[in-house]
PDB file of C-alpha atoms in Angstrom:
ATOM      1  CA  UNK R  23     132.391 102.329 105.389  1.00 58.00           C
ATOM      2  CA  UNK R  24     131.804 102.228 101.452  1.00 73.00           C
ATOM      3  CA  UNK R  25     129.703 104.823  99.479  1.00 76.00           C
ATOM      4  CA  UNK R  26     127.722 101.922  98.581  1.00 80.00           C
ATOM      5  CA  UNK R  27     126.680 101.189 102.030  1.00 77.00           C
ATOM      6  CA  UNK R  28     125.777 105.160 103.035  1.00 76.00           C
ATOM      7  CA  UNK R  29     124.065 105.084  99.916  1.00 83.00           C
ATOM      8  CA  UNK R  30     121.824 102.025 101.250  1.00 84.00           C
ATOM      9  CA  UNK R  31     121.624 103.649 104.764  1.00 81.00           C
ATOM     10  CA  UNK R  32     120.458 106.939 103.892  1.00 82.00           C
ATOM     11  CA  UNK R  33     118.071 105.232 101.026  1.00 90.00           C
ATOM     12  CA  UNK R  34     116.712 103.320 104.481  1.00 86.00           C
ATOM     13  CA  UNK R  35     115.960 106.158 105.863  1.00 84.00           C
ATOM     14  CA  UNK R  36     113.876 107.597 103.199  1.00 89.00           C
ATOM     15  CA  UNK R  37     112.008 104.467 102.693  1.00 92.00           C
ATOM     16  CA  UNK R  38     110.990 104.130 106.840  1.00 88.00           C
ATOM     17  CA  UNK R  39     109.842 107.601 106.620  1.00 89.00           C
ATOM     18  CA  UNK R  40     107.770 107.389 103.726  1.00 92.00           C
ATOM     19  CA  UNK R  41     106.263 104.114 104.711  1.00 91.00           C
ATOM     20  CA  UNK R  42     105.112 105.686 107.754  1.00 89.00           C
ATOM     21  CA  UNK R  43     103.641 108.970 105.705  1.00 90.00           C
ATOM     22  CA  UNK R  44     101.634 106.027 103.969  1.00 91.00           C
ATOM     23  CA  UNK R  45     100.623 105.221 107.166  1.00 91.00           C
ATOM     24  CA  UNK R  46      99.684 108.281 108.504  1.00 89.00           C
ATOM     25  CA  UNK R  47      97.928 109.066 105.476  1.00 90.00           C
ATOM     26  CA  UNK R  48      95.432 106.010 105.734  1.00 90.00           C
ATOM     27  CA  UNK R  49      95.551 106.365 109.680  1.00 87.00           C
ATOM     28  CA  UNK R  50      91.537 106.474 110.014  1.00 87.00           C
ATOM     29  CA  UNK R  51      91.251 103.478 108.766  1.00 90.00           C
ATOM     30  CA  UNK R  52      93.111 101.493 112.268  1.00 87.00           C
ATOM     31  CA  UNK R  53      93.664  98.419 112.501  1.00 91.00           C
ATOM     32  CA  UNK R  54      92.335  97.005 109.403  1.00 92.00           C
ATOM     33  CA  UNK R  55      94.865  99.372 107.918  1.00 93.00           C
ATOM     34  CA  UNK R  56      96.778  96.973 109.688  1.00 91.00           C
ATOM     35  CA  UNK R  57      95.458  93.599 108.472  1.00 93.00           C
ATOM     36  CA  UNK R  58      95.909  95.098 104.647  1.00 93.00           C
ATOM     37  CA  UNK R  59      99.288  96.005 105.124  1.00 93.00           C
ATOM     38  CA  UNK R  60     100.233  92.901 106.529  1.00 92.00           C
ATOM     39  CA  UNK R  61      98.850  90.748 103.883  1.00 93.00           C
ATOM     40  CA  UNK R  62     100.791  92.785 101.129  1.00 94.00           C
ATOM     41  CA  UNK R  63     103.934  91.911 102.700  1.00 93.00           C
ATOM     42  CA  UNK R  64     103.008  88.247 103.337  1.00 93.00           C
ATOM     43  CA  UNK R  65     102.351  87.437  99.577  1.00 94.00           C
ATOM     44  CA  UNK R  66     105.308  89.550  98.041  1.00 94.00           C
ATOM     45  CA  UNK R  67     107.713  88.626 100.325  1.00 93.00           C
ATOM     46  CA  UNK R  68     107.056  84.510 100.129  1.00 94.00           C
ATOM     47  CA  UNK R  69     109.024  83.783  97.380  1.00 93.00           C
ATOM     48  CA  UNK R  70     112.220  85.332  99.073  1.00 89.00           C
ATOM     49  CA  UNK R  71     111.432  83.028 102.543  1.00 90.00           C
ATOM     50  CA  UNK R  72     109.958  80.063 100.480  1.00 90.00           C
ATOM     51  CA  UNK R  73     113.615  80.388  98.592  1.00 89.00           C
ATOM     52  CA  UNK R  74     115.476  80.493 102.422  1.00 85.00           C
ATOM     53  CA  UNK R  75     113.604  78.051 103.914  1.00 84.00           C
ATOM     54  CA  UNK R  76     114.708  75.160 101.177  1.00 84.00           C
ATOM     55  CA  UNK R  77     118.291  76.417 100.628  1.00 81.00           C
ATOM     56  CA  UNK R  78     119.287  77.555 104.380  1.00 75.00           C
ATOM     57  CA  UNK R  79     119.015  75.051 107.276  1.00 73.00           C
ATOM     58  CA  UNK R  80     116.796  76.404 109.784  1.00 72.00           C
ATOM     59  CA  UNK R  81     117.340  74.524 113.302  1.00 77.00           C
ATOM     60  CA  UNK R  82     113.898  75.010 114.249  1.00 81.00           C
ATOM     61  CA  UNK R  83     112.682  74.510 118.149  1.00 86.00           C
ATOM     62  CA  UNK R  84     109.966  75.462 120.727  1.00 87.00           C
ATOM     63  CA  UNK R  85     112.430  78.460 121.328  1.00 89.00           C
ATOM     64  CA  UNK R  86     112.854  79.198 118.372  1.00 88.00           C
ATOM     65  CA  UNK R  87     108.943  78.971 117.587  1.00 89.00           C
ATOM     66  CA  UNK R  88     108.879  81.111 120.997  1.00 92.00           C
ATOM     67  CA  UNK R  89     110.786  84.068 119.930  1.00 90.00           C
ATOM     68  CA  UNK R  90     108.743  84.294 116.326  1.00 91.00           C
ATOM     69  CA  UNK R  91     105.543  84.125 118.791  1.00 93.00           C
ATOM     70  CA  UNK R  92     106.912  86.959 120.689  1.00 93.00           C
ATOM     71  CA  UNK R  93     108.215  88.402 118.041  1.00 90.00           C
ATOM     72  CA  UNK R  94     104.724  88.919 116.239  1.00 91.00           C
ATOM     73  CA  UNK R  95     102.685  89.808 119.520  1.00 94.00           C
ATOM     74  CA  UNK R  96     104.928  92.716 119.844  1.00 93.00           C
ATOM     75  CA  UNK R  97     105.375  93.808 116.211  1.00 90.00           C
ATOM     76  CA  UNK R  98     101.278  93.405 116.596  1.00 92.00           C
ATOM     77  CA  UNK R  99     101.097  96.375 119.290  1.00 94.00           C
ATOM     78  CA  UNK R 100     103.822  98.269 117.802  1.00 91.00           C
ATOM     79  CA  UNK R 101     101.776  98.354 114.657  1.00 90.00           C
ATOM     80  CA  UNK R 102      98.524  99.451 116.313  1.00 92.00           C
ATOM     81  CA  UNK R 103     100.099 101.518 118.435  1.00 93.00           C
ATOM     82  CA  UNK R 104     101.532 103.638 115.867  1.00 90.00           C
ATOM     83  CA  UNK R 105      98.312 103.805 113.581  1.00 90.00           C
ATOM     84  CA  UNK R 106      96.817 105.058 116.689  1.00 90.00           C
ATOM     85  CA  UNK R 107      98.685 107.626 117.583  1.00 90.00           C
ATOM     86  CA  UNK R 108      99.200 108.731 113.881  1.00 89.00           C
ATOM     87  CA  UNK R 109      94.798 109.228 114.424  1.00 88.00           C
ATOM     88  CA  UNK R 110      95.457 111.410 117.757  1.00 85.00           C
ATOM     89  CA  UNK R 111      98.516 113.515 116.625  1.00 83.00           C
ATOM     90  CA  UNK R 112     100.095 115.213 114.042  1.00 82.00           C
ATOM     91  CA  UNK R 113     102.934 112.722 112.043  1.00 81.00           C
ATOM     92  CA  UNK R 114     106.031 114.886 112.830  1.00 75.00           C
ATOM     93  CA  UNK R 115     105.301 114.258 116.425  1.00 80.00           C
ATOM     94  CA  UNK R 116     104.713 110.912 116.984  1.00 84.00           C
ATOM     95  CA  UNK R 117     107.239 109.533 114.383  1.00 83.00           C
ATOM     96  CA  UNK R 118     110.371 111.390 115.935  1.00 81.00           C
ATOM     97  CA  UNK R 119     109.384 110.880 119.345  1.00 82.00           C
ATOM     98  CA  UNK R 120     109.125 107.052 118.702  1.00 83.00           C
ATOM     99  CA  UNK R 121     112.052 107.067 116.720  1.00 78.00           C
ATOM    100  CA  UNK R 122     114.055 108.516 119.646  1.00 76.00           C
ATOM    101  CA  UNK R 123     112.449 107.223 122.450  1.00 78.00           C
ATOM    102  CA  UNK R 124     113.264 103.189 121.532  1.00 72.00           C
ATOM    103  CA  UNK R 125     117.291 104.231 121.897  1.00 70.00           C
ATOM    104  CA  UNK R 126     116.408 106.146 125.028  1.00 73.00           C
ATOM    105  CA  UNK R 127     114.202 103.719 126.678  1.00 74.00           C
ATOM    106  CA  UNK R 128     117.111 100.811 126.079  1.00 69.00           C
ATOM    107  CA  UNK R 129     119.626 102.902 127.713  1.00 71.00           C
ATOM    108  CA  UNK R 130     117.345 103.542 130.940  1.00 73.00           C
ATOM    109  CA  UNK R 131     116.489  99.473 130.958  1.00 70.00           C
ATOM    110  CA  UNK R 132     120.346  98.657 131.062  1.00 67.00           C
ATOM    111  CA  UNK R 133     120.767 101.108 133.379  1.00 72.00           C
ATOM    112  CA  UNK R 134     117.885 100.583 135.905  1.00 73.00           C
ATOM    113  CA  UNK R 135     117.899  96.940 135.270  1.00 66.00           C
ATOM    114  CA  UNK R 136     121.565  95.967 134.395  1.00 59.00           C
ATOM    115  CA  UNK R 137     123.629  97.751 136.876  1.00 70.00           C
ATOM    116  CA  UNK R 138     125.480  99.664 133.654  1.00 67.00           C
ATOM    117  CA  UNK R 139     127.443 102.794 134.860  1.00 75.00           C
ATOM    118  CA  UNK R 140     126.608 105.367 131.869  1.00 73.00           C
ATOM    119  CA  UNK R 141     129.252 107.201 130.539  1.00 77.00           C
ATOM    120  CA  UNK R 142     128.919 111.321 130.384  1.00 82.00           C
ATOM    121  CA  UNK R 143     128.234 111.121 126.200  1.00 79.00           C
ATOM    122  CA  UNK R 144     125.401 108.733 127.454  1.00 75.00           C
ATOM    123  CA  UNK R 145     123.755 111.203 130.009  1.00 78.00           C
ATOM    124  CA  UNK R 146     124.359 114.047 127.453  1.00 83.00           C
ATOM    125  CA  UNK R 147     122.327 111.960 125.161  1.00 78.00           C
ATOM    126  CA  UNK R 148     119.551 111.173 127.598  1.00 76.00           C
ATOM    127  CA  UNK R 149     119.466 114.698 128.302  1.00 79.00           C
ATOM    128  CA  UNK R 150     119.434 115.345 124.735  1.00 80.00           C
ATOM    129  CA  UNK R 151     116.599 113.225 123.785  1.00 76.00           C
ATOM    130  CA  UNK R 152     114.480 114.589 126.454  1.00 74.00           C
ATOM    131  CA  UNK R 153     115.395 118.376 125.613  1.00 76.00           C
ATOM    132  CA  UNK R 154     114.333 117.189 121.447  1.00 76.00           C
ATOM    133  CA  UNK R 155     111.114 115.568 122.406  1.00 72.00           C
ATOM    134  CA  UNK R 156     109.856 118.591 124.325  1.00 72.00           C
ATOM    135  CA  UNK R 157     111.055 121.097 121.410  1.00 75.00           C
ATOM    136  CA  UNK R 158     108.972 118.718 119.156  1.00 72.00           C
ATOM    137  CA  UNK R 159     105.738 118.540 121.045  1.00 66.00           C
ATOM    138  CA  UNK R 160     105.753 122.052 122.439  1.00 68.00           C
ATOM    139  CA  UNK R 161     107.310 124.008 119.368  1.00 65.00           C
ATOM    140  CA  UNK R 162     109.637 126.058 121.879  1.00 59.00           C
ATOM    141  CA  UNK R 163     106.582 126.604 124.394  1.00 61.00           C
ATOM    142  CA  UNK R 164     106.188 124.861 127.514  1.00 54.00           C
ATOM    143  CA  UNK R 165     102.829 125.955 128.195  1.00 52.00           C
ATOM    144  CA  UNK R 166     101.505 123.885 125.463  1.00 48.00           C
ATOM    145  CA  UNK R 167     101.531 120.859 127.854  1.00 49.00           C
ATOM    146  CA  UNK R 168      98.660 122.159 129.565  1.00 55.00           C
ATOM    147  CA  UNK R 169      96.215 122.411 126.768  1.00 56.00           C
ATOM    148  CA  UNK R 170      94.114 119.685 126.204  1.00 52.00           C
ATOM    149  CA  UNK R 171      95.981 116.954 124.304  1.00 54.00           C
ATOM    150  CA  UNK R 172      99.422 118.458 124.635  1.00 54.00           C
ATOM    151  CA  UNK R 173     100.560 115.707 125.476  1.00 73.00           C
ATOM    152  CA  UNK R 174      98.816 112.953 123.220  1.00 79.00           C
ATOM    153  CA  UNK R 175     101.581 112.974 120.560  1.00 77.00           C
ATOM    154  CA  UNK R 176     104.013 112.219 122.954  1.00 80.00           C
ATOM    155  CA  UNK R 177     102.491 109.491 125.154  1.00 85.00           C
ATOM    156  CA  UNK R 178     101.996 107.661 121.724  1.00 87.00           C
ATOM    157  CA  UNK R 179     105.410 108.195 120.712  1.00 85.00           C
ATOM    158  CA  UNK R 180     106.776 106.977 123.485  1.00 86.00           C
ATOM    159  CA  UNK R 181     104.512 104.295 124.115  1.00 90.00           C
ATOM    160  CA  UNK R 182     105.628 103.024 120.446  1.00 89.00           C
ATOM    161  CA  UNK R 183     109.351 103.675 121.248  1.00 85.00           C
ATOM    162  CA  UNK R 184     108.967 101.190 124.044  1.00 87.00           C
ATOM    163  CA  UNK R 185     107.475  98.443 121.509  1.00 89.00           C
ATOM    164  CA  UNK R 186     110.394  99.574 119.674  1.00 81.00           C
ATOM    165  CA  UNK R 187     112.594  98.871 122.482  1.00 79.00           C
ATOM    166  CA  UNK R 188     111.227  95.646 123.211  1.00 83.00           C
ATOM    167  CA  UNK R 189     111.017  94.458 119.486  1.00 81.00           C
ATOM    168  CA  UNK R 190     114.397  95.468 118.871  1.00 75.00           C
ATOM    169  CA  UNK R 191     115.915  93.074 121.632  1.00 76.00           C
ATOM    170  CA  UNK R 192     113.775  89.979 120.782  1.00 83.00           C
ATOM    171  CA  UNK R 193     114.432  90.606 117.331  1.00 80.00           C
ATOM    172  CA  UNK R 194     118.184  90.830 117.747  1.00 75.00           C
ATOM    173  CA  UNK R 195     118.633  87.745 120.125  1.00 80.00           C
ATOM    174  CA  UNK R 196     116.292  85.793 117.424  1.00 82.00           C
ATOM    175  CA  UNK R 197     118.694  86.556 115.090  1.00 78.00           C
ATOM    176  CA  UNK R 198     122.144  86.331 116.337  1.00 73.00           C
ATOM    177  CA  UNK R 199     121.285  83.863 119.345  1.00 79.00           C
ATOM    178  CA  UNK R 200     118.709  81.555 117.187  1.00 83.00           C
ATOM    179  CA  UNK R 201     120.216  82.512 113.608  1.00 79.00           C
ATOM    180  CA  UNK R 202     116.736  82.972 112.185  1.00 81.00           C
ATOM    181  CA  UNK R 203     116.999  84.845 108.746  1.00 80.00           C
ATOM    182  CA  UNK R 204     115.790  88.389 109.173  1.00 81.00           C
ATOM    183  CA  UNK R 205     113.951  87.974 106.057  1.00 84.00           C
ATOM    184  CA  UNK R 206     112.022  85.009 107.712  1.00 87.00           C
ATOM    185  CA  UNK R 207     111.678  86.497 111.573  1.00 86.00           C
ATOM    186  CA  UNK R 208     109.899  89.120 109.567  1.00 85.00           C
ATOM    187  CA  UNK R 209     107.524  87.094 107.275  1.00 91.00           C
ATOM    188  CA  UNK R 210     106.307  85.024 109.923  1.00 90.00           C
ATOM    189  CA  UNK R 211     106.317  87.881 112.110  1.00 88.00           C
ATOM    190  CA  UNK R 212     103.764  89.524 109.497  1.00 88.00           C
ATOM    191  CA  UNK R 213     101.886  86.134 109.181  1.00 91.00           C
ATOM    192  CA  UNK R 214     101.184  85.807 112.546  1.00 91.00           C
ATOM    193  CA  UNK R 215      99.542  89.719 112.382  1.00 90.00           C
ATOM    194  CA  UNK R 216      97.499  88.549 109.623  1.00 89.00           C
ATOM    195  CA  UNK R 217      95.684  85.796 111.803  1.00 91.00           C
ATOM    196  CA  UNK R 218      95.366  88.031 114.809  1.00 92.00           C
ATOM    197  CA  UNK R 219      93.667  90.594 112.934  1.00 91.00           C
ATOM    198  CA  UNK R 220      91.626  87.972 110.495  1.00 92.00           C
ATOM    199  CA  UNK R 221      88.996  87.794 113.102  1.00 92.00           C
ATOM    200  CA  UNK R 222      88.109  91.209 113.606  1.00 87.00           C
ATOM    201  CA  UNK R 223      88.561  91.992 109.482  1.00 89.00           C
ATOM    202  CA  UNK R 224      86.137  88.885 108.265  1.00 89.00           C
ATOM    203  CA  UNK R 225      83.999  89.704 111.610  1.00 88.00           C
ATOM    204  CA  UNK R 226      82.405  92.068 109.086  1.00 89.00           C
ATOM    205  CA  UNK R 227      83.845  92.017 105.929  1.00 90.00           C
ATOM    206  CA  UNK R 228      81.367  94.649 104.731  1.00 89.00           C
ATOM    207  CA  UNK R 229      82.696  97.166 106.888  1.00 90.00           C
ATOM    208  CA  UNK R 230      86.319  95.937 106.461  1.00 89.00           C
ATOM    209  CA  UNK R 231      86.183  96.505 102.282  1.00 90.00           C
ATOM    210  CA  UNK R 232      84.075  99.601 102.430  1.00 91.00           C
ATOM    211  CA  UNK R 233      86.956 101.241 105.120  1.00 91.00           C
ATOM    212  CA  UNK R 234      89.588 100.447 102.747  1.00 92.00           C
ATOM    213  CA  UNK R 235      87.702 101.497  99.718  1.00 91.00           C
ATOM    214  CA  UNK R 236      90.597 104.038  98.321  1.00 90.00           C
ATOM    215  CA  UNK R 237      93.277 103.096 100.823  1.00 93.00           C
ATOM    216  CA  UNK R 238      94.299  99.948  98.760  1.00 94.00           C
ATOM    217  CA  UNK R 239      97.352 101.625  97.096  1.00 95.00           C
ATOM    218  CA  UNK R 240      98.523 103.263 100.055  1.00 94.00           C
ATOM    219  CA  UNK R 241      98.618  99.587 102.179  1.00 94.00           C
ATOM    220  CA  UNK R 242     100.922  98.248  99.156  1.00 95.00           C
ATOM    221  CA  UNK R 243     103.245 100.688  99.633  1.00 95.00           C
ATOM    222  CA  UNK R 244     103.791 100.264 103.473  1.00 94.00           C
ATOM    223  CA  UNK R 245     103.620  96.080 102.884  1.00 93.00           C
ATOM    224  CA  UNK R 246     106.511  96.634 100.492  1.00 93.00           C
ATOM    225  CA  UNK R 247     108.506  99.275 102.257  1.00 93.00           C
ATOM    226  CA  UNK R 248     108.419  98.602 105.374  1.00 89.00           C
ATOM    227  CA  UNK R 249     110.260  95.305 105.274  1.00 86.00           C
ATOM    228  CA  UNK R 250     112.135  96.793 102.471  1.00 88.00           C
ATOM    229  CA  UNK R 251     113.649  99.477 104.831  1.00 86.00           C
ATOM    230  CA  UNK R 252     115.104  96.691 107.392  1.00 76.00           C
ATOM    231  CA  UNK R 253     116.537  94.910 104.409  1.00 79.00           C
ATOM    232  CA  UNK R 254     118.378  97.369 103.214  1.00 83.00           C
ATOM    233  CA  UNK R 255     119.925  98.400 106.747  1.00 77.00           C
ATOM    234  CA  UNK R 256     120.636  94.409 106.940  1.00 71.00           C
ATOM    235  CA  UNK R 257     122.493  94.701 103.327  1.00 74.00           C
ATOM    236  CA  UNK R 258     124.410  97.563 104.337  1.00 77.00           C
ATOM    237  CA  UNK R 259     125.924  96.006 107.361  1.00 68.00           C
ATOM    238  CA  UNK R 260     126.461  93.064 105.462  1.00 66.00           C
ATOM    239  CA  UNK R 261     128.645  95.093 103.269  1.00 74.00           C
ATOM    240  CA  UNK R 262     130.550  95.596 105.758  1.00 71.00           C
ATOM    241  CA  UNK R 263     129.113  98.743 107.121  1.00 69.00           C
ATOM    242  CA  UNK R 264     130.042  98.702 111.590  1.00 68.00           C
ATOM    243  CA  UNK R 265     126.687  98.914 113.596  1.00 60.00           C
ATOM    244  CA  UNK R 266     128.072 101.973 115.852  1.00 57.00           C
ATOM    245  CA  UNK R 267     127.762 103.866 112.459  1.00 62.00           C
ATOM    246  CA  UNK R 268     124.488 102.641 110.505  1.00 66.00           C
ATOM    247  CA  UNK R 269     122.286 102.820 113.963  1.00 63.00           C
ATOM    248  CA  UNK R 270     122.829 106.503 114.562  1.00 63.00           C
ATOM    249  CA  UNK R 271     122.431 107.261 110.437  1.00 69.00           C
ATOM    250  CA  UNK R 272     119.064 105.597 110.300  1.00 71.00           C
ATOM    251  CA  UNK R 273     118.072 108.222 112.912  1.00 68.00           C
ATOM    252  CA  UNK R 274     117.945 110.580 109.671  1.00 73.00           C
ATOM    253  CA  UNK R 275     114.929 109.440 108.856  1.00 77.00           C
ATOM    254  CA  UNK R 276     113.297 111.341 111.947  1.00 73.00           C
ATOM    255  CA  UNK R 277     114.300 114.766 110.419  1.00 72.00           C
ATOM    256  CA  UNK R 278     112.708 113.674 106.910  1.00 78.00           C
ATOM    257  CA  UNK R 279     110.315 112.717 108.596  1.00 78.00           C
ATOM    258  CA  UNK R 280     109.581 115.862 110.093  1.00 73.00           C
ATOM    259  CA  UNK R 281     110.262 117.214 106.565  1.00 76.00           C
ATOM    260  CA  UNK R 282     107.533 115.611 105.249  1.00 80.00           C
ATOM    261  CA  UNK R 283     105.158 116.407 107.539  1.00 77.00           C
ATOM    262  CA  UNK R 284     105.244 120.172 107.177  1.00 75.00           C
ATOM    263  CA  UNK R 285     105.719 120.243 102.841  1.00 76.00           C
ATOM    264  CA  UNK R 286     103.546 116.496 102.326  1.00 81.00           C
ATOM    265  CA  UNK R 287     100.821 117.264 105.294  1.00 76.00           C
ATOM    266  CA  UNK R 288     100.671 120.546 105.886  1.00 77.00           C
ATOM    267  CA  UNK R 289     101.588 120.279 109.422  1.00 71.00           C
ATOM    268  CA  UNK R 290     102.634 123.614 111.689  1.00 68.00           C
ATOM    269  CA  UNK R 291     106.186 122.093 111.825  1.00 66.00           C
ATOM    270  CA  UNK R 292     108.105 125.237 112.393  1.00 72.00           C
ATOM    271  CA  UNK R 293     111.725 126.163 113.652  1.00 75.00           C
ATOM    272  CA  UNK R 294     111.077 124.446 116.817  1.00 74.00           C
ATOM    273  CA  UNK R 295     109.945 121.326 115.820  1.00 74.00           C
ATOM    274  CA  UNK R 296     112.840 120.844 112.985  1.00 79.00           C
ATOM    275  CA  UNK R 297     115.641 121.855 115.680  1.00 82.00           C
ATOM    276  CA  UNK R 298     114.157 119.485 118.592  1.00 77.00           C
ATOM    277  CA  UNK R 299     114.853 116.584 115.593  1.00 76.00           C
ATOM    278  CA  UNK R 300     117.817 117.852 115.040  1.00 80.00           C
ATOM    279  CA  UNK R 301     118.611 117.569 119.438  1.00 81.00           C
ATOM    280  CA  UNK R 302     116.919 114.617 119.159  1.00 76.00           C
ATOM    281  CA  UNK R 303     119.395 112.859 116.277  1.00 76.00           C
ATOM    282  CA  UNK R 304     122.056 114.171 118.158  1.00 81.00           C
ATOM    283  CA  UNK R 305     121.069 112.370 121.840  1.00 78.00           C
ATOM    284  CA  UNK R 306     120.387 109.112 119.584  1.00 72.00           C
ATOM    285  CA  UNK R 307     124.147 109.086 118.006  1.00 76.00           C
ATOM    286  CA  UNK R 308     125.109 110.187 121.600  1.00 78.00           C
ATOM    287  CA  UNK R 309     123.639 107.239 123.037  1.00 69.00           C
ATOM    288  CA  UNK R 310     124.966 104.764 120.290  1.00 64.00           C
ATOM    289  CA  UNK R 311     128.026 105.441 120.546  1.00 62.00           C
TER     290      UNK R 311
END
């Protein structure tokens, strides 16, 4: 693996951690958040897909028309879920915890529903991820699960890891089953977001403007990093870089996340928190391997 390709990995990482700071940052405003966000990425990126559409040959199909479908519903409910959980908890819970809990929540699937026989590095890391996402949500106490909302940060993690999950295996047969450019699984992905949330934006489009009066700059960032991080993870391995590597070194990002949670938001992260990331990262790599 070249310098060149770390370089891009790591540079990943950073970018999916700062889009979702943006994100966290403008996380009152929901799912019109959403809609804005969405349509940043739709006009910036259609040059790039316009240019693949008319120079790659796209077999297109009701399957592949399917996938982009299912694609989009569940990028849809990822999205939402995370801006909603970003309202209820602090950042440096819910972003590690979903970061972690999509690897996690694979390994269980192929093992509950697959018949795979895990090997021990793969129940280390199960135990592992587990052990980091309780460090992160209770700070080293375990009696912070029964106060009120103890919990909230994690059930929206996880409930985004799953969405995670689930994209992340649509996404990948679309891809190398359908051979559907990234680039353009993602567009239309984003497209289809826009017209699911158009209705509830122009239902009032009062209300819509005056709740992103201020967030404007924050939804072009995420609508031009948060493609931009995938792209970069896609360049990288098409430099050459093996997936058993890249996978676990994206997982980075949860620690900078965490990072920027406790210098950018102010958030009690604490010893605890930083070394239940750390755990976590280490169960991920564990189960990637």
């Amino acid at each position: 693996m070249t310098l060149a390709a770390i370089s891009l990995v790591v540079l990943a990482s950073f970018v999916h951690a700062t889009w979702n700071l943006l994100s966290k940052r403008a996380s009152s405003v929901g799912p019109i958040f959403v809609f804005a966000y969405n349509l940043v990425a739709c006009v910036a990126y259609a040059p790039w897909v316009v240019y693949l559409i008319a120079h790659q040959r796209i077999e297109w199909s009701w399957t592949v028309v399917g996938f982009i479908v299912l694609s989009g519903l569940i990028h849809l409910a990822y999205s939402l879920s995370l801006q909603r959980g970003y309202q209820k908890a602090d950042f440096s819970v819910v972003y590690p915890v979903a970061r972690g809990t999509g690897p996690m929540l694979s390994t269980v699937g192929a093992i509950l529903l697959l018949g795979e026989r895990p090997a021990i590095e793969v129940i280390l890391g199960l135990v592992a991820v587990v052990g980091g996402i309780t460090l992160i949500a209770t700070q080293g106490r375990l009696e912070a699960f029964r106060n009120p909302g103890g919990l909230t940060g994690v059930k929206w993690g996880t409930t985004t890891g799953g969405l995670i999950a689930s994209y992340t295996v649509v996404d990948a047969y679309a891809v190398k089953g359908l051979g559907i450019a990234p680039v353009v699984l993602d567009w239309f992905s984003n497209l289809l977001r826009f017209f699911l949330l158009a209705p509830l934006v122009f239902a009032d489009i009062g209300r819509a403007r005056e709740a992103m009066r201020g967030f404007w700059l924050l939804a072009i960032g995420v609508g031009l990093l948060s493609p931009l991080s995938y792209i970069l993870v896609l360049t990288a391995l098409n430099m050459g870089a093996p997936l058993s590597v890249v996978a676990p070194m994206r997982e980075m990002s949860m620690m900078i996340g965490a990072v920027m949670g406790m210098i950018i938001l102010r958030e009690a992260v604490g010893f605890w928190r930083i070394f239940g990331c750390a755990v976590l990262i280490v169960g991920v790599i564990l189960l990637t391997t």
